[in-house]
Coordinates of C-alpha atoms in Angstrom, one line a residue:
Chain A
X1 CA -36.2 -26.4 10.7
X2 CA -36.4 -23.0 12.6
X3 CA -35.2 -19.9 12.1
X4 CA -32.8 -19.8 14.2
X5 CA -31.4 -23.2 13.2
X6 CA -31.0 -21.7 9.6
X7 CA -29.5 -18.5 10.8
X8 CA -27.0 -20.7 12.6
X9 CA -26.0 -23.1 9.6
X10 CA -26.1 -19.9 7.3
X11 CA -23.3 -18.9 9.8
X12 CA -21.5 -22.0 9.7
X13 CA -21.8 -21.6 5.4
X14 CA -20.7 -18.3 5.6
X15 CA -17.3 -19.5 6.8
X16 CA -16.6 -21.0 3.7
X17 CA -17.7 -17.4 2.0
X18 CA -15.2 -15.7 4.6
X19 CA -12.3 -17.6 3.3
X20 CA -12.9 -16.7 -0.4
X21 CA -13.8 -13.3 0.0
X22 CA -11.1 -12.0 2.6
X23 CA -7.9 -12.4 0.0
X24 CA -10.2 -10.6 -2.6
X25 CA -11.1 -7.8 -0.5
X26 CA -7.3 -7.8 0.6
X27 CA -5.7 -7.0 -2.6
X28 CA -8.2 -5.0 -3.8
X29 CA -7.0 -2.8 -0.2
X30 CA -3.4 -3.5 -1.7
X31 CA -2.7 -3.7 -5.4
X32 CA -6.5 -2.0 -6.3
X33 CA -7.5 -5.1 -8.7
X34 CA -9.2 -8.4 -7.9
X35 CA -7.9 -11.4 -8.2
X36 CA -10.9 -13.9 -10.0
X37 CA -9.0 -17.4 -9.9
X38 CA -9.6 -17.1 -6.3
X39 CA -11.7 -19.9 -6.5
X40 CA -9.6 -21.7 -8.9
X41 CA -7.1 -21.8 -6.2
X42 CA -9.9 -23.5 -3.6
X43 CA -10.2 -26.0 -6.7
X44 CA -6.7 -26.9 -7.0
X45 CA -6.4 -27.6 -3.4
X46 CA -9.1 -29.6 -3.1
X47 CA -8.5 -31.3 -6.3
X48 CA -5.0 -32.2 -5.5
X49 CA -5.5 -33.4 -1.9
X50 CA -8.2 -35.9 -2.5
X51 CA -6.0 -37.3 -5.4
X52 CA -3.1 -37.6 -2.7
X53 CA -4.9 -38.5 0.7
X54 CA -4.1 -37.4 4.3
X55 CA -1.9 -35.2 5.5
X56 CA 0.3 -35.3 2.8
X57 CA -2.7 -34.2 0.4
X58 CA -3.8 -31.9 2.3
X59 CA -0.3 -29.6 2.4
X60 CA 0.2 -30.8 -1.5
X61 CA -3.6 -29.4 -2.1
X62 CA -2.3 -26.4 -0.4
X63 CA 1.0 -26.2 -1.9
X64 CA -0.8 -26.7 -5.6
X65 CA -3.5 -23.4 -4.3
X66 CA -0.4 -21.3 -3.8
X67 CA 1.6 -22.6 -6.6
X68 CA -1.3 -20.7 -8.6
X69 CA -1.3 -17.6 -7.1
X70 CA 2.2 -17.8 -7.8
X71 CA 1.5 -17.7 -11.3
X72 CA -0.6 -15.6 -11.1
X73 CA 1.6 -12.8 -9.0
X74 CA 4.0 -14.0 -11.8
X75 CA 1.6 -12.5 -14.8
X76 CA 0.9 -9.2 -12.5
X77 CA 5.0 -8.7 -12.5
X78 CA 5.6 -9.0 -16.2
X79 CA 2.5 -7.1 -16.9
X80 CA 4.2 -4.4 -14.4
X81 CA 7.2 -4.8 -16.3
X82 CA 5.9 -4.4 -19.6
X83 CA 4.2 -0.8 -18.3
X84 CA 1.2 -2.0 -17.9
X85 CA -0.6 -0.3 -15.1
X86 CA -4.1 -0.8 -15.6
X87 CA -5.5 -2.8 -13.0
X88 CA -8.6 -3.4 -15.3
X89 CA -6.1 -5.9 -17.3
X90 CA -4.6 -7.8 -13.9
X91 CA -8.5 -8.4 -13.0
X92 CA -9.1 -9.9 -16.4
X93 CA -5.2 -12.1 -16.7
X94 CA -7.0 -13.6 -13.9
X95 CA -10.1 -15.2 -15.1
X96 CA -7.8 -16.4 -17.5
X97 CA -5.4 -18.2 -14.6
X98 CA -8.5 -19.2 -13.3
X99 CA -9.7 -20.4 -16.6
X100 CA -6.3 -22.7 -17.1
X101 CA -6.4 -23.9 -13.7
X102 CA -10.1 -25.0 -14.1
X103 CA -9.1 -26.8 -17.6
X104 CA -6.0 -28.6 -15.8
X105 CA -8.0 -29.8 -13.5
X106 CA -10.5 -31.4 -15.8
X107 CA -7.7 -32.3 -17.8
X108 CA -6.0 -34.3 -15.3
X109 CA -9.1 -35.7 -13.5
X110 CA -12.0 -35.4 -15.4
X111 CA -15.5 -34.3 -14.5
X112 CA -15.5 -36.5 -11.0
X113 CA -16.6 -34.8 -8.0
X114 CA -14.1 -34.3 -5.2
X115 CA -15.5 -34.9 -1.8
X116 CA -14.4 -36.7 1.3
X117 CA -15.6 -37.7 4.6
X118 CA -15.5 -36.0 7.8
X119 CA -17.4 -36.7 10.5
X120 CA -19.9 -39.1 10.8
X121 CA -21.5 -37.9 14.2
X122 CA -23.7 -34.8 14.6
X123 CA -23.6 -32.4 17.5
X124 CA -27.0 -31.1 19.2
X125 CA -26.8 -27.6 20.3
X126 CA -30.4 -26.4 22.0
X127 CA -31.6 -28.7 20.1
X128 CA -30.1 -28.2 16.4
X129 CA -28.2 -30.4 14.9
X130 CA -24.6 -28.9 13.3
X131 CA -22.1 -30.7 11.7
X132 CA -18.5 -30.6 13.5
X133 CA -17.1 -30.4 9.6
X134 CA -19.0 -26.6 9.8
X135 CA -17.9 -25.8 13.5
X136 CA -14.3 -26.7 12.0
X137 CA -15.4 -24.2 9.0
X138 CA -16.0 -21.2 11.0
X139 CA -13.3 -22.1 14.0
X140 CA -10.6 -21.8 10.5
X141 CA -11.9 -18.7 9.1
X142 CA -12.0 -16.9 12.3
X143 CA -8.1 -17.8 13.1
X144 CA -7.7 -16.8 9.6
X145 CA -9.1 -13.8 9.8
X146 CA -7.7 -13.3 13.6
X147 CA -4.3 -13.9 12.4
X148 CA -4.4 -11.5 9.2
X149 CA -6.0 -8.3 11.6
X150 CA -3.3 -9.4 13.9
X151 CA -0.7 -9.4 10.9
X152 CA -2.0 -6.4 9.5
X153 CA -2.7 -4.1 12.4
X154 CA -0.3 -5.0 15.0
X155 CA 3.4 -6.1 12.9
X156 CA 5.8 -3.6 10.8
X157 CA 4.8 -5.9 7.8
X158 CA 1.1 -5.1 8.4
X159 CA 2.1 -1.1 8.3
X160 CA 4.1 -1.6 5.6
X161 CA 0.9 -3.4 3.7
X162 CA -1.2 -0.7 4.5
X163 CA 1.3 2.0 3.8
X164 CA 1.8 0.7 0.3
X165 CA -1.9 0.0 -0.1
X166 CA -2.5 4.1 0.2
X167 CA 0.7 5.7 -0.9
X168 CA 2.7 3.9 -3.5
X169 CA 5.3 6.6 -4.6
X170 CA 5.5 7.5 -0.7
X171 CA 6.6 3.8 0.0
X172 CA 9.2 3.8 -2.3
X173 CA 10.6 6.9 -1.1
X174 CA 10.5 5.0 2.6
X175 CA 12.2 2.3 1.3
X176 CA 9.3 -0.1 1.8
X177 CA 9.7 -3.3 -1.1
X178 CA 5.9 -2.3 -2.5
X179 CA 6.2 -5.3 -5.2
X180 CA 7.4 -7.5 -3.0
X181 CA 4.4 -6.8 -0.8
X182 CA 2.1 -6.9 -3.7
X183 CA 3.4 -10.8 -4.5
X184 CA 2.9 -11.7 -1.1
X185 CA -0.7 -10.4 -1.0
X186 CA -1.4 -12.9 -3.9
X187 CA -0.1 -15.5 -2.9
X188 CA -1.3 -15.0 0.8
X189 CA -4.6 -15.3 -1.5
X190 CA -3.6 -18.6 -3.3
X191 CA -3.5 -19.9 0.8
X192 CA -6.5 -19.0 1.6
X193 CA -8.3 -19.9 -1.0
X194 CA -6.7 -22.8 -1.0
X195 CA -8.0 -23.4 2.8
X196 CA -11.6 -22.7 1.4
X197 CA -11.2 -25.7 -1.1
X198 CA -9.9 -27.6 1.7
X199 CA -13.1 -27.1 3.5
X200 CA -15.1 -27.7 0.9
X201 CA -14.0 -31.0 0.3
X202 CA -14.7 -32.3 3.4
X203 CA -18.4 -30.5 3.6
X204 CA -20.1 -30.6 0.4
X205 CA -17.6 -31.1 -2.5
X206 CA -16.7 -29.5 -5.6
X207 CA -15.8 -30.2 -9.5
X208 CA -13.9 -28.6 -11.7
X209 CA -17.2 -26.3 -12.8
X210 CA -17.3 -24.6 -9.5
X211 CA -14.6 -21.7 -9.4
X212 CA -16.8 -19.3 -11.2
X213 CA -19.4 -20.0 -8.7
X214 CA -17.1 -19.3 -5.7
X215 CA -15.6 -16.8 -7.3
X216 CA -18.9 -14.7 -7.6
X217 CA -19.5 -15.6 -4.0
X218 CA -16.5 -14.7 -2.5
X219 CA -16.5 -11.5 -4.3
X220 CA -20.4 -10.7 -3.5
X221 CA -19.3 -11.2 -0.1
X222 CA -16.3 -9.1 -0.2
X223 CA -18.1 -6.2 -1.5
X224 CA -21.2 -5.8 0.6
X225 CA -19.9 -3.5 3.4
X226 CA -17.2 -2.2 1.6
X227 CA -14.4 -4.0 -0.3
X228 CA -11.4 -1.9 1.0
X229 CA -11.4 -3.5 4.4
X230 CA -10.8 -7.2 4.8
X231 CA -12.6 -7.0 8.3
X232 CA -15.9 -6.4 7.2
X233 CA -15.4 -8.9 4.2
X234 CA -15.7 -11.6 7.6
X235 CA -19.0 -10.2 8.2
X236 CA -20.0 -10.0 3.8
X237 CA -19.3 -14.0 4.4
X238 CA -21.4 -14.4 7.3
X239 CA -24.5 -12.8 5.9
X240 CA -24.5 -14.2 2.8
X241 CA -24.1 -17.7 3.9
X242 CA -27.2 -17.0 6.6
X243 CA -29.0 -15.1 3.1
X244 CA -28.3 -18.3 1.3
X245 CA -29.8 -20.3 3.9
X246 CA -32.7 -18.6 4.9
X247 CA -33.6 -18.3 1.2
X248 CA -33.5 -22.1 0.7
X249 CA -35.2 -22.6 4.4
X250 CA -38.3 -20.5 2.7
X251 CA -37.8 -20.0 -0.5
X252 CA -36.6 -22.2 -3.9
X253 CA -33.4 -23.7 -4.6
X254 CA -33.6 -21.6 -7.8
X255 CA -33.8 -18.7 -5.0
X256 CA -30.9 -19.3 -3.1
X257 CA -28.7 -20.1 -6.2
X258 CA -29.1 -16.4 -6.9
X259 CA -28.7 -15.0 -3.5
X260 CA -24.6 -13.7 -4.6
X261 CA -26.0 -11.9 -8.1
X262 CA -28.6 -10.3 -5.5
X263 CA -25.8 -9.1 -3.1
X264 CA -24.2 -7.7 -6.4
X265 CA -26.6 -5.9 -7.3
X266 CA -27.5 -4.2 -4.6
X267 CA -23.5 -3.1 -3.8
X268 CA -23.6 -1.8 -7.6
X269 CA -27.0 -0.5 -6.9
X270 CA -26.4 1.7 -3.8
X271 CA -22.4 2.6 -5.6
X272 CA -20.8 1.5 -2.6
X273 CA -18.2 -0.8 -4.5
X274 CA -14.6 0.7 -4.4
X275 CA -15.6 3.1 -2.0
X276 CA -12.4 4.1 -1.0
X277 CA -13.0 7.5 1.3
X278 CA -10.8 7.7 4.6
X279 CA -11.9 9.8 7.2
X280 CA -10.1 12.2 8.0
X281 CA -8.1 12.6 4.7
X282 CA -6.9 15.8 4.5
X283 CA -4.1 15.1 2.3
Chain B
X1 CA 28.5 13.3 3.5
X2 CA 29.1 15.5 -0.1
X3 CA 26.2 15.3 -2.6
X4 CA 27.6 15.6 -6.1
X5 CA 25.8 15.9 -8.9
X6 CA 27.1 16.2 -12.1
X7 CA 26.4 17.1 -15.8
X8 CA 22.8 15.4 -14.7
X9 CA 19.4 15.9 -16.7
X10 CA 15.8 14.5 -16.1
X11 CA 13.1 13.1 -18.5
X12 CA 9.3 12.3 -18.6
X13 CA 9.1 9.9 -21.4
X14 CA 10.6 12.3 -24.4
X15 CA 10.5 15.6 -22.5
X16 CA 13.4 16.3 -21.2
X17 CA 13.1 19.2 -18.4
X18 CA 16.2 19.4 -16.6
X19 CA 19.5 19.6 -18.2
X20 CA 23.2 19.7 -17.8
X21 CA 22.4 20.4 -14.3
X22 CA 25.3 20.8 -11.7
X23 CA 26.3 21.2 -8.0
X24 CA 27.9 19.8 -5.0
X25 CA 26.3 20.4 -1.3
X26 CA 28.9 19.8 1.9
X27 CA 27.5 18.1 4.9
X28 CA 25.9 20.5 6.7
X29 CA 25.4 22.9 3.9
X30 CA 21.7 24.3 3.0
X31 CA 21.1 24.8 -0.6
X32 CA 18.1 26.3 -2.6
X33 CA 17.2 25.5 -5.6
X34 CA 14.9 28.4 -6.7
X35 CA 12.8 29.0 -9.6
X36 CA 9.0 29.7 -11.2
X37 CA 5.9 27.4 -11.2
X38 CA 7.4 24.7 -14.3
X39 CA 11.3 25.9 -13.8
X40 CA 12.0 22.4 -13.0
X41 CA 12.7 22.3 -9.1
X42 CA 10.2 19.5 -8.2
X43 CA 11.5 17.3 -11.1
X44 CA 15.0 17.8 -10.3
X45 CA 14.5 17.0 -6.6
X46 CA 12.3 13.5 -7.2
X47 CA 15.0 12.5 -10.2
X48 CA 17.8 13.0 -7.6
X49 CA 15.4 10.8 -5.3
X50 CA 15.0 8.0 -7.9
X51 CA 11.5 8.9 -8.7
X52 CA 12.3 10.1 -12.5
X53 CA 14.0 9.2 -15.1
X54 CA 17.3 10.2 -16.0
X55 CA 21.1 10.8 -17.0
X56 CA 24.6 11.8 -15.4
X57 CA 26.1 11.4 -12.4
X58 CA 25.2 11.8 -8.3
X59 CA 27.5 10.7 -5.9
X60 CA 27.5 10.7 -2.2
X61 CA 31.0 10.5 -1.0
X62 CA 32.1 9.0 -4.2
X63 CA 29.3 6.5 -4.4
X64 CA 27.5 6.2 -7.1
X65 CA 23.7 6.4 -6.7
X66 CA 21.9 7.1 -10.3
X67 CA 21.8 3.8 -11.4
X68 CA 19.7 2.8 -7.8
X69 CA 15.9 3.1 -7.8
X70 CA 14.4 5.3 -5.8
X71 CA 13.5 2.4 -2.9
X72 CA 17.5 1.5 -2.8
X73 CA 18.3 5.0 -2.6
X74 CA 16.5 5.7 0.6
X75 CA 18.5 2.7 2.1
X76 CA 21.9 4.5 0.7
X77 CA 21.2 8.0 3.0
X78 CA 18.4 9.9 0.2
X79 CA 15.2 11.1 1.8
X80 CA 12.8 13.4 -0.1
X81 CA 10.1 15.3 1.2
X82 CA 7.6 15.5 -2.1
X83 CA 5.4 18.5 -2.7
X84 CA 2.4 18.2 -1.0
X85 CA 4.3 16.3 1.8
X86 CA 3.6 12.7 0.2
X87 CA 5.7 10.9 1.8
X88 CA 3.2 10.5 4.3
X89 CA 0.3 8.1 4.7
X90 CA -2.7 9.4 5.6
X91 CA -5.0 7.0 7.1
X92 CA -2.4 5.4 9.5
X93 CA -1.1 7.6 12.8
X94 CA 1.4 9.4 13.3
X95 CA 3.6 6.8 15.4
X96 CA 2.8 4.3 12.7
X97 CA 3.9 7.3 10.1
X98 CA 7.0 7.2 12.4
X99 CA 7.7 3.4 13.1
X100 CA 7.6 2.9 8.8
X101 CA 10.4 5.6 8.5
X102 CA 12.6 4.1 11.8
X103 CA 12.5 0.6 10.1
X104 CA 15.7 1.2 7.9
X105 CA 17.9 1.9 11.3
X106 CA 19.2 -0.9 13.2
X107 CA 16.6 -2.2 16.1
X108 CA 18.7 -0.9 18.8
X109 CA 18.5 2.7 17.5
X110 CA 15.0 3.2 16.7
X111 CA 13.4 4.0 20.1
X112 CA 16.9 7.0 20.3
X113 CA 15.9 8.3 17.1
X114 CA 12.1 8.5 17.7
X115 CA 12.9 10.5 21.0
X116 CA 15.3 12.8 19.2
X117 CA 12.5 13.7 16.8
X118 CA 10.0 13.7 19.5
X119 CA 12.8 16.9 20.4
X120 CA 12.6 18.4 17.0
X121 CA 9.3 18.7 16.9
X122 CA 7.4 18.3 20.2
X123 CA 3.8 18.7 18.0
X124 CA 4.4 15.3 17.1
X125 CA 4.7 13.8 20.6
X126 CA 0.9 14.9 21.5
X127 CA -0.1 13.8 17.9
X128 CA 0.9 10.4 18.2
X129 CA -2.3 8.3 17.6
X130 CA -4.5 10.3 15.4
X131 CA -4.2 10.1 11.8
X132 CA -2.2 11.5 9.9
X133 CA -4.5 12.9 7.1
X134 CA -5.9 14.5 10.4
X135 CA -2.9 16.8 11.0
X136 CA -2.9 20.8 10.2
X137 CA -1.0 21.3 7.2
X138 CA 1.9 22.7 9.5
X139 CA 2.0 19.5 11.5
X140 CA 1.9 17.5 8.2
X141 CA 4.9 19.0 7.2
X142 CA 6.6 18.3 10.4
X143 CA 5.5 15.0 10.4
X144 CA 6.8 14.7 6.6
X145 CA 10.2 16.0 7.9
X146 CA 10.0 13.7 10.6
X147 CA 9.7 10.7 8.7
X148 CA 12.0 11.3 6.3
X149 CA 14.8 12.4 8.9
X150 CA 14.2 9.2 11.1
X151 CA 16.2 6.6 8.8
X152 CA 19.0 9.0 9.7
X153 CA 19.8 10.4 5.9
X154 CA 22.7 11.7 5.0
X155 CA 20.8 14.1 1.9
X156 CA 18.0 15.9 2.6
X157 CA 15.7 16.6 -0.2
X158 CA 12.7 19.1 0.8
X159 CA 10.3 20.1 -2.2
X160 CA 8.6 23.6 -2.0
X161 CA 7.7 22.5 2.4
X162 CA 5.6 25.9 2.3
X163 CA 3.3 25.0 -0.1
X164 CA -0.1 25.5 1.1
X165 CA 0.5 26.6 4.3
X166 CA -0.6 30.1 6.0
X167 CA 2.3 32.6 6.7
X168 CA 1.5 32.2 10.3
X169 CA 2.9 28.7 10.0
X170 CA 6.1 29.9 7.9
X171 CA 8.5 31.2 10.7
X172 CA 7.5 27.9 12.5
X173 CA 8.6 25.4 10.0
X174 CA 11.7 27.8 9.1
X175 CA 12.8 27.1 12.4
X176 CA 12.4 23.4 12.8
X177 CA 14.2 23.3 9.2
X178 CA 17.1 25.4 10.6
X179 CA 17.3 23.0 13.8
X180 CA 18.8 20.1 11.3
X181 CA 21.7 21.7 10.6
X182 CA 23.2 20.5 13.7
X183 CA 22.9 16.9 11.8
X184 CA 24.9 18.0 8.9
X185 CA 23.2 17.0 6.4
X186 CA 23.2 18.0 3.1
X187 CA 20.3 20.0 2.6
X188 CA 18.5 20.7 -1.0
X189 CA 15.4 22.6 -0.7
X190 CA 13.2 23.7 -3.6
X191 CA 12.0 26.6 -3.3
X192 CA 10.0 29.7 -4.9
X193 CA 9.3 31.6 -1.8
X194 CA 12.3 33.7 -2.1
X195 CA 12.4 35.4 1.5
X196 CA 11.2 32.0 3.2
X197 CA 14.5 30.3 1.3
X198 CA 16.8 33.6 2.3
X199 CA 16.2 32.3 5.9
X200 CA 17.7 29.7 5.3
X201 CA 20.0 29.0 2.7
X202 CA 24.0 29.2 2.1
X203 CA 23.6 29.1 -1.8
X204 CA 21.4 29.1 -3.9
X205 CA 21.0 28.1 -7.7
X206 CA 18.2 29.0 -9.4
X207 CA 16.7 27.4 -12.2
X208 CA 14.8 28.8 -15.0
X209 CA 13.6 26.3 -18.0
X210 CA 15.1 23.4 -16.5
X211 CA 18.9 25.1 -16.5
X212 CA 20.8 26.6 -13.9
X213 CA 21.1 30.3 -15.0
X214 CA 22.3 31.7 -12.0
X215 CA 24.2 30.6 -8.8
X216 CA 25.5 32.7 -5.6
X217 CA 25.4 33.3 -2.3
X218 CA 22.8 34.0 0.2
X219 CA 23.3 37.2 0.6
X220 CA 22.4 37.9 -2.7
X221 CA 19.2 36.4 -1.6
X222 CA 18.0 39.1 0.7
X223 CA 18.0 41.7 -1.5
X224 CA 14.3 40.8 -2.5
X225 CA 14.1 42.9 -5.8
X226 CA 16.9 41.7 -7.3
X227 CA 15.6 38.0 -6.1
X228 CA 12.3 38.6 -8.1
X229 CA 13.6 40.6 -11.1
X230 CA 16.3 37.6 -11.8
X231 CA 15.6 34.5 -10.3
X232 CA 12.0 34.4 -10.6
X233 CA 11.0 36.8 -12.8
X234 CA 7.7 38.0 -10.8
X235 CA 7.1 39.5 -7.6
X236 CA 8.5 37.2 -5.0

């Protein structure tokens, strides 16, 4: 394979990547905390549609993702409720979603691997082979993504998102529903992560082990420019899913495996997580 | 519309710092609340705005607003301008700053309203995409006012608007403040600048230790030494 072959299907990866890391880096813009059962919510999906089949499983699988963040919003609200404000606690209630989820899953359906066909043909392009499964990848993360900058930038709701995401108390005072926002942004997460484990079980599969992996992933990639804008976390996606594949093209499996930890470290390294400066702030 | 409010006191957690606190402004009608760094102004003004915590009764034409939170009250005719001016959000522009305090009017009356505080204060019109955080202070506060007016309130609350500005700035903003009261609203502004609030005011109360000691007219006001000996108690 060449270079330019891996930098291609590290693209075509990456989508997957872009998916998991866009709701993270959303939230984190919105409410200030992650939510980890990110990938959960990509398990669920995928777990439920290939139990279901077609069409049907596909918006059940989909259903099932948002039907977690549900909870999960659900958990953030009583935690608000209670006067809890710590956003330290909402990051760690969700390992534990994503822990339940995870254990339902192997509950219900054991330690099987979910995977489905797609496409049985390959498409040349200059000569490299891709896979129309990954072209389908990257086409749905970039409407995703097209359709959230479109949402956020260009609608009232979008202003009203980013107007609670910078001035809580000043949203109140404009009348702006702030937890109603907050809800939606999780469970606009529970979708898209649900989306990713849609993909995934039609390119390489998943069991119920592989939230925590995706989870890391997603959030490596949502943090590598900058986890305050969901734009960039398209471009955190991309690059590790090229990293990943250059480092298997040329390196070990064992290599690639540890391509997110390395992304990790070097946004902890170079303190550029939760970087939260505005230009311009003078306020 | 008439803001009443009535035998009303405010609490942080156990501390309560304003008590038995009462007044009534008529549409139209400028009062300032005046009192010392810690007198109580700023809590009084974000508990009347839902912000804190507390007891009694406010009314707006007979309707009662305590028991509404602070995000219900703006949707009942309540705007407050904070200390600091933030009600604003910095990173997104000045139209955008605009457009999120339009959305509580009726479609059909937004693009009015816009040009009518386009008219107030003509700053904003060659502002309109930068960022707010980018503004001057004075512009900040116009853009502050600006929002908060644009949902068409029927109370205005403004909390200490000269706070950090230079004097230069001073006669500026008390003339775009003295511009609303063709909208007859009810005006409460917090206040320790005494000759900045003499400008402007009908009454005044002042406030010392989270109590009204004091209450009169504005003329009263412009005598500056009496001002500073008994409402303050420094040099105003």
């Amino acid at each position: 394979m060449t270079f330019s072959e891996f930098i291609l299907r590290g693209v075509l990866a990456g989508s997957i990547y872009v998916l998991l890391a866009v709701p993270m880096s959303l939230l984190f813009s919105t409410v200030r905390t992650i939510d980890f059962a990110v990938g959960a919510y990509a398990l669920v999906a995928a777990a439920v549609a290939a139990s279901v089949g077609g069409v049907l499983g596909i918006a059940a699988g989909l259903g099932a993702a948002v039907a977690g963040s549900a909870a999960m919003a659900l958990i953030f609200l009583l935690l608000k409720r209670f006067g809890c404000h710590n956003h330290i606690i909402y990051a760690l209630a969700s390992f534990g979603v994503a822990t339940a989820l995870a254990s339902a899953v192997l509950w219900q359906y054991g330690t099987q691997s979910f995977v489905r066909d797609s496409f049985s043909q390959f498409w040349s392009l200059a000569g490299i082979r891709i896979s129309p499964q990954g072209v389908l990848n990257l086409v749905t993360a970039l409407v995703a993504v097209t359709i959230l900058y479109v949402v956020i930038q260009r609608s009232q709701l979008g202003r009203m998102m980013r107007a609670a995401a910078v001035n809580v108390m000043g949203s109140e005072l404009a009348g702006i529903p702030v937890e109603l926002i907050q809800v939606g942004t999780y469970l606009v997460g529970g979708l898209l992560g649900g989306i990713a484990g849609l993909l995934i079980l039609f390119t390489a599969g998943l069991d119920y082990s592989a939230p925590l992996s995706l989870t890391l992933s997603g959030f490596a990639a949502a943090i590598v420019f900058g986890i305050d804008n969901p734009f960039r976390a398209l471009f955190g996606g991309l690059a590790m899913g090229v990293a990943e594949a250059l480092a298997a093209g040329y390196t070990s499996g064992m290599v690639t495996s540890m391509v997110p930890f390395l992304f990790l470290l070097i946004v902890l390294g170079t303190s550029r997580f939760g970087d939260a400066t505005v230009a311009g702030d003078r306020t | 519309m008439t803001l009443e409010v009535t035998d009303f006191s405010a609490r942080y957690g156990r501390i309560e710092v304003c008590r038995g606190i009462g007044f009534t402004v008529a549409p139209g009608e400028f009062l300032v609340v005046l009192g010392a760094n810690g007198a109580g102004k700023s809590t009084l003004l974000g508990a009347l705005a839902g912000l804190v915590t507390s007891t009694g009764e406010i009314t707006l034409d007979g309707t009662r607003l305590d028991a509404a939170p602070a995000r219900r009250r703006a949707g009942m005719g309540v705007a407050l301008v904070p200390e600091g001016r933030r009600n604003l959000f910095a990173p997104l522009t000045v139209d955008e700053n605009l457009q999120l305090g339009l959305r509580l009017l009726p479609a059909g009356e937004r693009e009015a309203m816009r040009a009518e505080l386009l008219g107030l204060f003509p700053i904003l019109a060659e502002r309109g995409r930068q960022a707010a955080g980018m503004l001057s202070g004075g512009e900040q506060q116009m853009l502050a006012l600006a929002v908060a007016l644009a949902r068409r309130p029927a109370v205005l609350l403004l909390d200490e608007p000269t706070q950090g500005l230079a004097p230069i700035v001073l006669d500026e903003l008390a003339a775009a403040i003295r511009r609303l009261r063709p909208l007859g609203l009810a005006l409460v502004l917090a206040e320790q600048n005494v000759r900045f609030a003499a400008g402007l005011a009908d009454r005044y109360v002042a406030l010392r230790g989270g109590e009204i000691v004091q209450a009169g007219g504005a003329d009263e006001l412009r005598d500056h030494r009496f001002a500073a000996a008994s409402l303050l108690g420094a040099a105003a």
